[in-house]
Short mmCIF file of C-alpha atoms and ligand atoms in Angstrom, two decimals:
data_model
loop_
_atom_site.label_atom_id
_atom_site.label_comp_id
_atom_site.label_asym_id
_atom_site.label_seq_id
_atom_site.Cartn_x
_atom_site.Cartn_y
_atom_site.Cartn_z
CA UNK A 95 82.88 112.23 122.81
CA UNK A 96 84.03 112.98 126.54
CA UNK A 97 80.82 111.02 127.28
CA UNK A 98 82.44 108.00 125.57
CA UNK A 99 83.60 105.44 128.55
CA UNK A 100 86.98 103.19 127.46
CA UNK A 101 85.26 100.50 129.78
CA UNK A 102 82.26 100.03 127.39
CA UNK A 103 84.51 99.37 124.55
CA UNK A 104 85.13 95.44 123.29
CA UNK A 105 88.79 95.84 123.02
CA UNK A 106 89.74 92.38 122.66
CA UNK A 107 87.55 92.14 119.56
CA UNK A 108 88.54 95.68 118.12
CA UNK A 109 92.35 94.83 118.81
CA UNK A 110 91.83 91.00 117.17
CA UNK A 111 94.01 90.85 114.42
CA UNK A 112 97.08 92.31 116.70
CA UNK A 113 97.94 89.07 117.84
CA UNK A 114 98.18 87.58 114.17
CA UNK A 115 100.41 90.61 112.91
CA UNK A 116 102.59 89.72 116.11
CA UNK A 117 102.87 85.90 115.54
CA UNK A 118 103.54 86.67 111.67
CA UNK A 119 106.32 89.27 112.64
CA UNK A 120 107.87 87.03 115.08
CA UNK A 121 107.42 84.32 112.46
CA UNK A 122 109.50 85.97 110.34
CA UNK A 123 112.19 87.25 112.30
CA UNK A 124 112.50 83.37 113.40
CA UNK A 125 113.37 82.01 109.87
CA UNK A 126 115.07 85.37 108.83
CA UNK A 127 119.13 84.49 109.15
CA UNK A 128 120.65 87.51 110.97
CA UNK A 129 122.46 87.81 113.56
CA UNK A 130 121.94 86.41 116.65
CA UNK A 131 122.17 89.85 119.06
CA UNK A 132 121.02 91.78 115.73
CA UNK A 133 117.51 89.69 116.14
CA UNK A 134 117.41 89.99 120.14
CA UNK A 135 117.98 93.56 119.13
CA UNK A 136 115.34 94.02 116.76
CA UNK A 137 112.58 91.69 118.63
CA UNK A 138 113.17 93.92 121.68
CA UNK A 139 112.26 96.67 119.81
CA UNK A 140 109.53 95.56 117.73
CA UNK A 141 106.86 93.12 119.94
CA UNK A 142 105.52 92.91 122.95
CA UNK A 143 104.09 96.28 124.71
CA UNK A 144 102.86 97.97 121.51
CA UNK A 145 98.98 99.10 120.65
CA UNK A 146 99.84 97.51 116.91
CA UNK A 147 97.33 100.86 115.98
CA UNK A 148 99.36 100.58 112.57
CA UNK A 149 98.57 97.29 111.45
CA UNK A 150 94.99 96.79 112.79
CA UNK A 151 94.17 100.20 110.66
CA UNK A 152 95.58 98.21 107.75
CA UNK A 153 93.74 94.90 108.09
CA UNK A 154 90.25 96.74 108.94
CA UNK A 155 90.80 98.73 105.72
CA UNK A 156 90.77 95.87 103.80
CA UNK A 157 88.46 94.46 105.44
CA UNK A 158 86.03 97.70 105.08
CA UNK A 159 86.48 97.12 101.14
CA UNK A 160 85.61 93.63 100.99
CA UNK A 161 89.17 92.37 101.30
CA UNK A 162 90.48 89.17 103.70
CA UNK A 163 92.52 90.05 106.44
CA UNK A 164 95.57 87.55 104.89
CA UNK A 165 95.75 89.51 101.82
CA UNK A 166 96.96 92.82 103.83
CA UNK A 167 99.40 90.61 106.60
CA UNK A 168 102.65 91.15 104.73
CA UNK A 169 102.04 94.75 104.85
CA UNK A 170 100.38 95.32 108.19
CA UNK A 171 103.62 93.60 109.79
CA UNK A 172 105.79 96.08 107.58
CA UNK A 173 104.22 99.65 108.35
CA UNK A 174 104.89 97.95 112.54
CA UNK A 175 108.43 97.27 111.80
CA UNK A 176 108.80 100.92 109.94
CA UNK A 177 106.56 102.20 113.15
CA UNK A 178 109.27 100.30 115.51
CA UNK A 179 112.25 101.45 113.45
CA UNK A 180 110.75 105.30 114.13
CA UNK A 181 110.69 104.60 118.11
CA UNK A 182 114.34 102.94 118.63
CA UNK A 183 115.50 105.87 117.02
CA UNK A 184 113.38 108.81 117.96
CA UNK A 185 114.71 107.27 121.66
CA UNK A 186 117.99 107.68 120.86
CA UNK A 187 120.44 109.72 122.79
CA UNK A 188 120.84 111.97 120.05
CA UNK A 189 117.04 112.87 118.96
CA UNK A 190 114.61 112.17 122.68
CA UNK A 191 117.42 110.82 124.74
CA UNK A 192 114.66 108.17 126.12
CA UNK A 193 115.16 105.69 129.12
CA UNK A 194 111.77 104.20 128.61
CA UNK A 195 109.60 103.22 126.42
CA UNK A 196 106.36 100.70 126.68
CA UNK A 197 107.36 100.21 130.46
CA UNK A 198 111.12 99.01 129.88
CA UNK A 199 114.34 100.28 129.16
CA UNK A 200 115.03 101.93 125.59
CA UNK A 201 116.44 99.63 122.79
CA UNK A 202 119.28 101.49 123.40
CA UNK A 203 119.88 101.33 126.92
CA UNK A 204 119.10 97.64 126.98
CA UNK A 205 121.63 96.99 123.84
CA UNK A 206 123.64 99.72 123.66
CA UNK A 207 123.30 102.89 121.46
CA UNK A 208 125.40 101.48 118.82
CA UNK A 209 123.19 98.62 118.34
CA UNK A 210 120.05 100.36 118.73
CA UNK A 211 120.96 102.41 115.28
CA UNK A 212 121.45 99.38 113.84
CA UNK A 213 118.16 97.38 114.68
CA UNK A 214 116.50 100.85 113.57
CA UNK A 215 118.17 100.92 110.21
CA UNK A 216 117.17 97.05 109.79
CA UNK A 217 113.74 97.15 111.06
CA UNK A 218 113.11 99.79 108.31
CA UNK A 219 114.68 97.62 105.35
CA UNK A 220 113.29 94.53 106.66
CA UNK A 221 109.95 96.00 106.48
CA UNK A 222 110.02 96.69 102.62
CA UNK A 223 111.89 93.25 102.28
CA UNK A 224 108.47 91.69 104.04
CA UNK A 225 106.17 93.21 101.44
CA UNK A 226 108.15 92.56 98.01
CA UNK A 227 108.81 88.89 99.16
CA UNK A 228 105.79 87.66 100.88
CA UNK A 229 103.23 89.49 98.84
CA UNK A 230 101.98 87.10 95.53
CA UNK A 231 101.08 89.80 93.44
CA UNK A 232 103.71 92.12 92.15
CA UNK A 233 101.35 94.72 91.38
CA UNK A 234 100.11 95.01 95.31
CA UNK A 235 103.34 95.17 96.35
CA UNK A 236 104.44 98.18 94.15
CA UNK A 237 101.38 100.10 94.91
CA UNK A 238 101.50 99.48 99.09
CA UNK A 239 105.88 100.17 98.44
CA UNK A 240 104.98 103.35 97.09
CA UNK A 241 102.33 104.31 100.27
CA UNK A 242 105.16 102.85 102.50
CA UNK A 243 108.46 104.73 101.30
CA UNK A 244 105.89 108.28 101.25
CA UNK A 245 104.40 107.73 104.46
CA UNK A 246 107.63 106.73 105.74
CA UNK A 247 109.83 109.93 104.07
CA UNK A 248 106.89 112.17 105.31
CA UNK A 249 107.47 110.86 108.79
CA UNK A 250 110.88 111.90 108.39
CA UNK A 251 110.24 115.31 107.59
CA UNK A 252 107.70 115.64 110.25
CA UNK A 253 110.02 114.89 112.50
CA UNK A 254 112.62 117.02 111.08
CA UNK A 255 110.33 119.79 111.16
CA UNK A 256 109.40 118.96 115.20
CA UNK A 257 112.69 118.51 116.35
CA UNK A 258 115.16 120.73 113.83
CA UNK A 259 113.00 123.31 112.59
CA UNK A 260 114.18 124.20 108.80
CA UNK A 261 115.67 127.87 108.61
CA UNK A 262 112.56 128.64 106.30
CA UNK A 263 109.62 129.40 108.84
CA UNK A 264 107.07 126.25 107.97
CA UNK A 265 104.08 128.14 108.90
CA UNK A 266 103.43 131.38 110.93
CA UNK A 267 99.48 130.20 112.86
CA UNK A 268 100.95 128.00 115.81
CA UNK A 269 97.89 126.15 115.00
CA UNK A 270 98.78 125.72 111.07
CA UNK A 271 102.40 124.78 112.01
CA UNK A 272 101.33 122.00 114.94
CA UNK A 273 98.66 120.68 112.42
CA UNK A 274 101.81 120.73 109.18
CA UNK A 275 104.10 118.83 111.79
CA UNK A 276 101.87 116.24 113.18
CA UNK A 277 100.17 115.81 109.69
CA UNK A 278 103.32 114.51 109.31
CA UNK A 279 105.42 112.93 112.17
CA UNK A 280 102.27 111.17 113.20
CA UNK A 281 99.74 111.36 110.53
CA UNK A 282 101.63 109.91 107.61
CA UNK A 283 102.11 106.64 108.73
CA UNK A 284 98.55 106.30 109.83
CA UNK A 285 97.68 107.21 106.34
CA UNK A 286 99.85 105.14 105.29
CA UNK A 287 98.19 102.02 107.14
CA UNK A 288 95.02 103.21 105.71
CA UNK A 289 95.39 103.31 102.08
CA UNK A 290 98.04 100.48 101.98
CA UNK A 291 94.70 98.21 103.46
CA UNK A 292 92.71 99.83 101.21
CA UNK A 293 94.97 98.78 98.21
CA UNK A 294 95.15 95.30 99.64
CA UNK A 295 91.24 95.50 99.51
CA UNK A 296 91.03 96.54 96.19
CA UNK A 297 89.34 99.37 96.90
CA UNK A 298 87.82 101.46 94.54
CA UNK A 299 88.93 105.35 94.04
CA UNK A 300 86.22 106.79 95.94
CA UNK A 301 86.48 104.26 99.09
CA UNK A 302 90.36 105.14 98.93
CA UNK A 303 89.52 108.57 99.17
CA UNK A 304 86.97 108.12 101.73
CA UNK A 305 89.49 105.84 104.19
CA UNK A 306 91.97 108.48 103.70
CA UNK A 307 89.46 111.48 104.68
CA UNK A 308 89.64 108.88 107.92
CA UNK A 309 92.99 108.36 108.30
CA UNK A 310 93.92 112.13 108.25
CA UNK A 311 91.36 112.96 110.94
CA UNK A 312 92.27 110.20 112.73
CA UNK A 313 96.17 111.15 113.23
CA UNK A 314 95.66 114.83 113.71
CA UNK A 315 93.36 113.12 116.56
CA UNK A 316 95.52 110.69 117.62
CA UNK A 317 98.54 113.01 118.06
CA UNK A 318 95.73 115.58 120.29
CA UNK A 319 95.46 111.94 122.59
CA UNK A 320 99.03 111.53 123.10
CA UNK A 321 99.90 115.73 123.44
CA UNK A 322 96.64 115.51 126.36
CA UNK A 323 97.93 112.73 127.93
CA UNK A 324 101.37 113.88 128.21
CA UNK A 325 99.97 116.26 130.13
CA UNK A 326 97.14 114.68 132.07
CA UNK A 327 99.17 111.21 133.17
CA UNK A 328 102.39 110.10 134.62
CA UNK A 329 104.85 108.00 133.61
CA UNK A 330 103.64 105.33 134.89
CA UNK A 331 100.26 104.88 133.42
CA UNK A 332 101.60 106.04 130.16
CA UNK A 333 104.76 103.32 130.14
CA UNK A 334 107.18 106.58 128.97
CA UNK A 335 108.49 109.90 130.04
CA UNK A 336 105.39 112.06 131.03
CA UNK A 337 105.25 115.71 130.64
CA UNK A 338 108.30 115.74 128.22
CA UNK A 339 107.03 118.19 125.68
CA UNK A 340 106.36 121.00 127.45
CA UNK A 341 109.94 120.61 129.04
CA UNK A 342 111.25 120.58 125.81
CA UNK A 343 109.46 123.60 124.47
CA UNK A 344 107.36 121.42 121.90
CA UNK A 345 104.57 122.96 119.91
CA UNK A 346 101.48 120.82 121.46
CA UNK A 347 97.81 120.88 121.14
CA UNK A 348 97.44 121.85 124.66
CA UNK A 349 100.31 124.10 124.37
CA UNK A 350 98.29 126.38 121.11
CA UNK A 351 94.48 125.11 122.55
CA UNK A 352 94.81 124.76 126.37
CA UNK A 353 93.48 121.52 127.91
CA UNK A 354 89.69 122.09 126.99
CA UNK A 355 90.56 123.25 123.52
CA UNK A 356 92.35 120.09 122.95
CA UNK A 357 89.48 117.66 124.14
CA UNK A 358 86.94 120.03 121.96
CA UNK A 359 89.72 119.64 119.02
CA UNK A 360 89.54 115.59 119.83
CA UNK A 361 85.89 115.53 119.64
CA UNK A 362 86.00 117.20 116.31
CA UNK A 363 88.34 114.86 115.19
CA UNK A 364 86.59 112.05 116.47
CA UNK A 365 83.44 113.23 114.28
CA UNK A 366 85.16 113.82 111.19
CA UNK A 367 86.21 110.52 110.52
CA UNK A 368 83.12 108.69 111.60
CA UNK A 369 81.68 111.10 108.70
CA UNK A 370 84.19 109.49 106.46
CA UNK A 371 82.85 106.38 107.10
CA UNK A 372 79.51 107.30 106.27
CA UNK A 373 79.32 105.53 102.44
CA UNK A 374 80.67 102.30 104.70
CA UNK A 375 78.57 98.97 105.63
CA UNK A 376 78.82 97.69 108.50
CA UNK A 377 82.66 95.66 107.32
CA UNK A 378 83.82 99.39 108.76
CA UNK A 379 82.11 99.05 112.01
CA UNK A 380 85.75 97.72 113.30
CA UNK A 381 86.93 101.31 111.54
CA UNK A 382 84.16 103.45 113.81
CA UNK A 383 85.33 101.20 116.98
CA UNK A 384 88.77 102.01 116.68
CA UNK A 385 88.48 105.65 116.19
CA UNK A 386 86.20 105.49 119.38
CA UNK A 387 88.72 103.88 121.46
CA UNK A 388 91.34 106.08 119.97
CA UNK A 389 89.97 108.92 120.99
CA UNK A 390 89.49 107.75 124.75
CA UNK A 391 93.06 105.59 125.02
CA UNK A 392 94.38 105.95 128.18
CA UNK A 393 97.91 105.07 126.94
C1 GRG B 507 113.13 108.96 114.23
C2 GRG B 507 112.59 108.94 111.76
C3 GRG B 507 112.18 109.16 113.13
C4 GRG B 507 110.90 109.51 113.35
C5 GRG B 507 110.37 109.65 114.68
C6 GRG B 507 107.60 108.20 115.90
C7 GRG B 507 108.35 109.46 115.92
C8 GRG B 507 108.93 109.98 114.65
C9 GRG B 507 108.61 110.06 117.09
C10 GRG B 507 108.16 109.50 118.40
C11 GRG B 507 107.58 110.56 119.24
C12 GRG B 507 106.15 110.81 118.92
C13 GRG B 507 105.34 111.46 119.96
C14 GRG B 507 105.67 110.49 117.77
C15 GRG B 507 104.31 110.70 117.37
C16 GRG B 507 103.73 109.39 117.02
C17 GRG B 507 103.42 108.62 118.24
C18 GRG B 507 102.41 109.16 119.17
C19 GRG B 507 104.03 107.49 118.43
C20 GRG B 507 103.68 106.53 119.47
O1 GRG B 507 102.85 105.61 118.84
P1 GRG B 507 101.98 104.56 119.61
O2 GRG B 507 101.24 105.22 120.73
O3 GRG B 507 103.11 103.61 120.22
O4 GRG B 507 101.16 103.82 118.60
P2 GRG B 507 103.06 102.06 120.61
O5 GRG B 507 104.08 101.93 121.71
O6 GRG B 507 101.68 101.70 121.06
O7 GRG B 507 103.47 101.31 119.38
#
């Protein structure tokens, strides 16, 4: 995988539907009646800046099952708001105490803290608001509601678990506790965006299974990424605080693995969930390019 150059990847055609999800969100907000400063708020927070990893995992799911990307919109323009809602917050004074964040001042110190908890707490109903009025079949909706509120609670806990460790030890192996945590924190929500595709799809029980074999290697992976380059970039290439979790006394991959144990980690990642892919046509090429890319980000 280290062999894999960022440079050889077609970006602009593994990152396509991005720019739909954004015009659809900002769509949305437009004709949603809130609030003026509420919207500002909650625009600021959700577009412009962000990879949109989320929501192109949802739409290539579908896609890798047979599906239309319009059939999994509504949803991949949820799990971003839920996503966004998880940032504004996690930023806050009283969880990361954050000044930036995709290259420009917190939600929070652009809006004040007050309204930054606010936006948050609408982003995250506004997202399951999205899905059980824009989707046409009730059925859809209930089942991609149901991958939405887990992923989402699971996110919760993960974070929980990172930043206010229950008084019950979660796992003695540093290794088995970093992998419960970010299976978690990180990894939910990418399964989510798998498997609520995947529904949108119509996919079958094994290809469900199979996309979320990918979706768990893929967050464990995509979680190794961002604890490397927290280490290996400043905060200028990475648009945020660099080197913040070792300050803080985080359990990281290059904390437990050292710096060479976390790329050999990636690159085991990185195989497993090509090998989930391996029942796939080539509808989950998009699937293999994003993994590659994810694996290589430089941000
Ligand atoms: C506050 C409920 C609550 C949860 C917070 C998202 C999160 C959980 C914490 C943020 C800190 C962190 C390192 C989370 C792991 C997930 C992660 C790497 C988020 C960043 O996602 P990207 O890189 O962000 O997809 P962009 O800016 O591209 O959208």
């Amino acid at each position: 995988m280290s062999t894999l150059d960022v440079t050889q990847l077609d970006l602009e055609q593994i990152t396509l539907p991005a720019r739909n999800v954004e015009a659809y969100l900002s769509a949305f907000l437009r004709h949603r009646p809130l609030p003026e400063n509420l919207k500002r708020a909650v625009a600021y927070g959700l577009l412009g800046g962000g990879k949109l990893v989320r929501p192109i995992l949802v739409i290539r799911c579908c896609e890798a099952v047979g599906g239309r990307p319009e059939q999994a919109l509504a949803p991949a323009a949820a799990i971003e708001m839920v996503h966004a809602f998880s940032l504004v917050h996690d930023d806050l004074p009283a969880m990361d105490d954050d000044d930036l964040r995709r290259g420009r001042p917190t939600l929070h110190k652009q809006e004040g803290e007050a309204m930054a908890v606010l936006a948050g707490d609408a982003m995250l109903s506004l997202a399951f608001e999205l899905i059980a009025t824009r989707m046409r079949s009730a059925d859809t909706a209930f089942a991609v509601i149901r991958e939405l509120s887990i992923g989402t609670n699971d996110m919760i806990a993960g974070q929980v678990q990172d930043t206010l460790p229950p008084a019950e030890e979660i796992a003695e192996d540093p290794i088995d506790r970093l992998e419960l945590i970010h299976k978690n924190k990180t990894g939910a929500l990418l399964r989510a965006a798998c498997r609520m595709g995947a529904i949108c799809g119509g996919a079958a029980a094994a290809e469900l299974a199979a996309l979320t074999r990918y979706a768990e290697a893929v967050g464990l992976m995509f979680q190794a990424v961002d604890d490397l380059l927290d280490v290996t970039s400043t905060t200028d290439e990475l648009g945020k605080a660099a080197h913040k979790d070792a300050d803080q006394g985080k359990l990281t991959y290059p904390g437990v693995l050292g710096v060479e144990g976390t790329r050999d980690q990636i690159t085991r990642l990185h195989a497993k969930a090509h090998a989930a892919l391996e029942s796939f046509d080539r509808r989950a090429d998009p699937l293999r390019e994003l993994c590659d890319y994810l694996a290589v980000r430089q941000k």
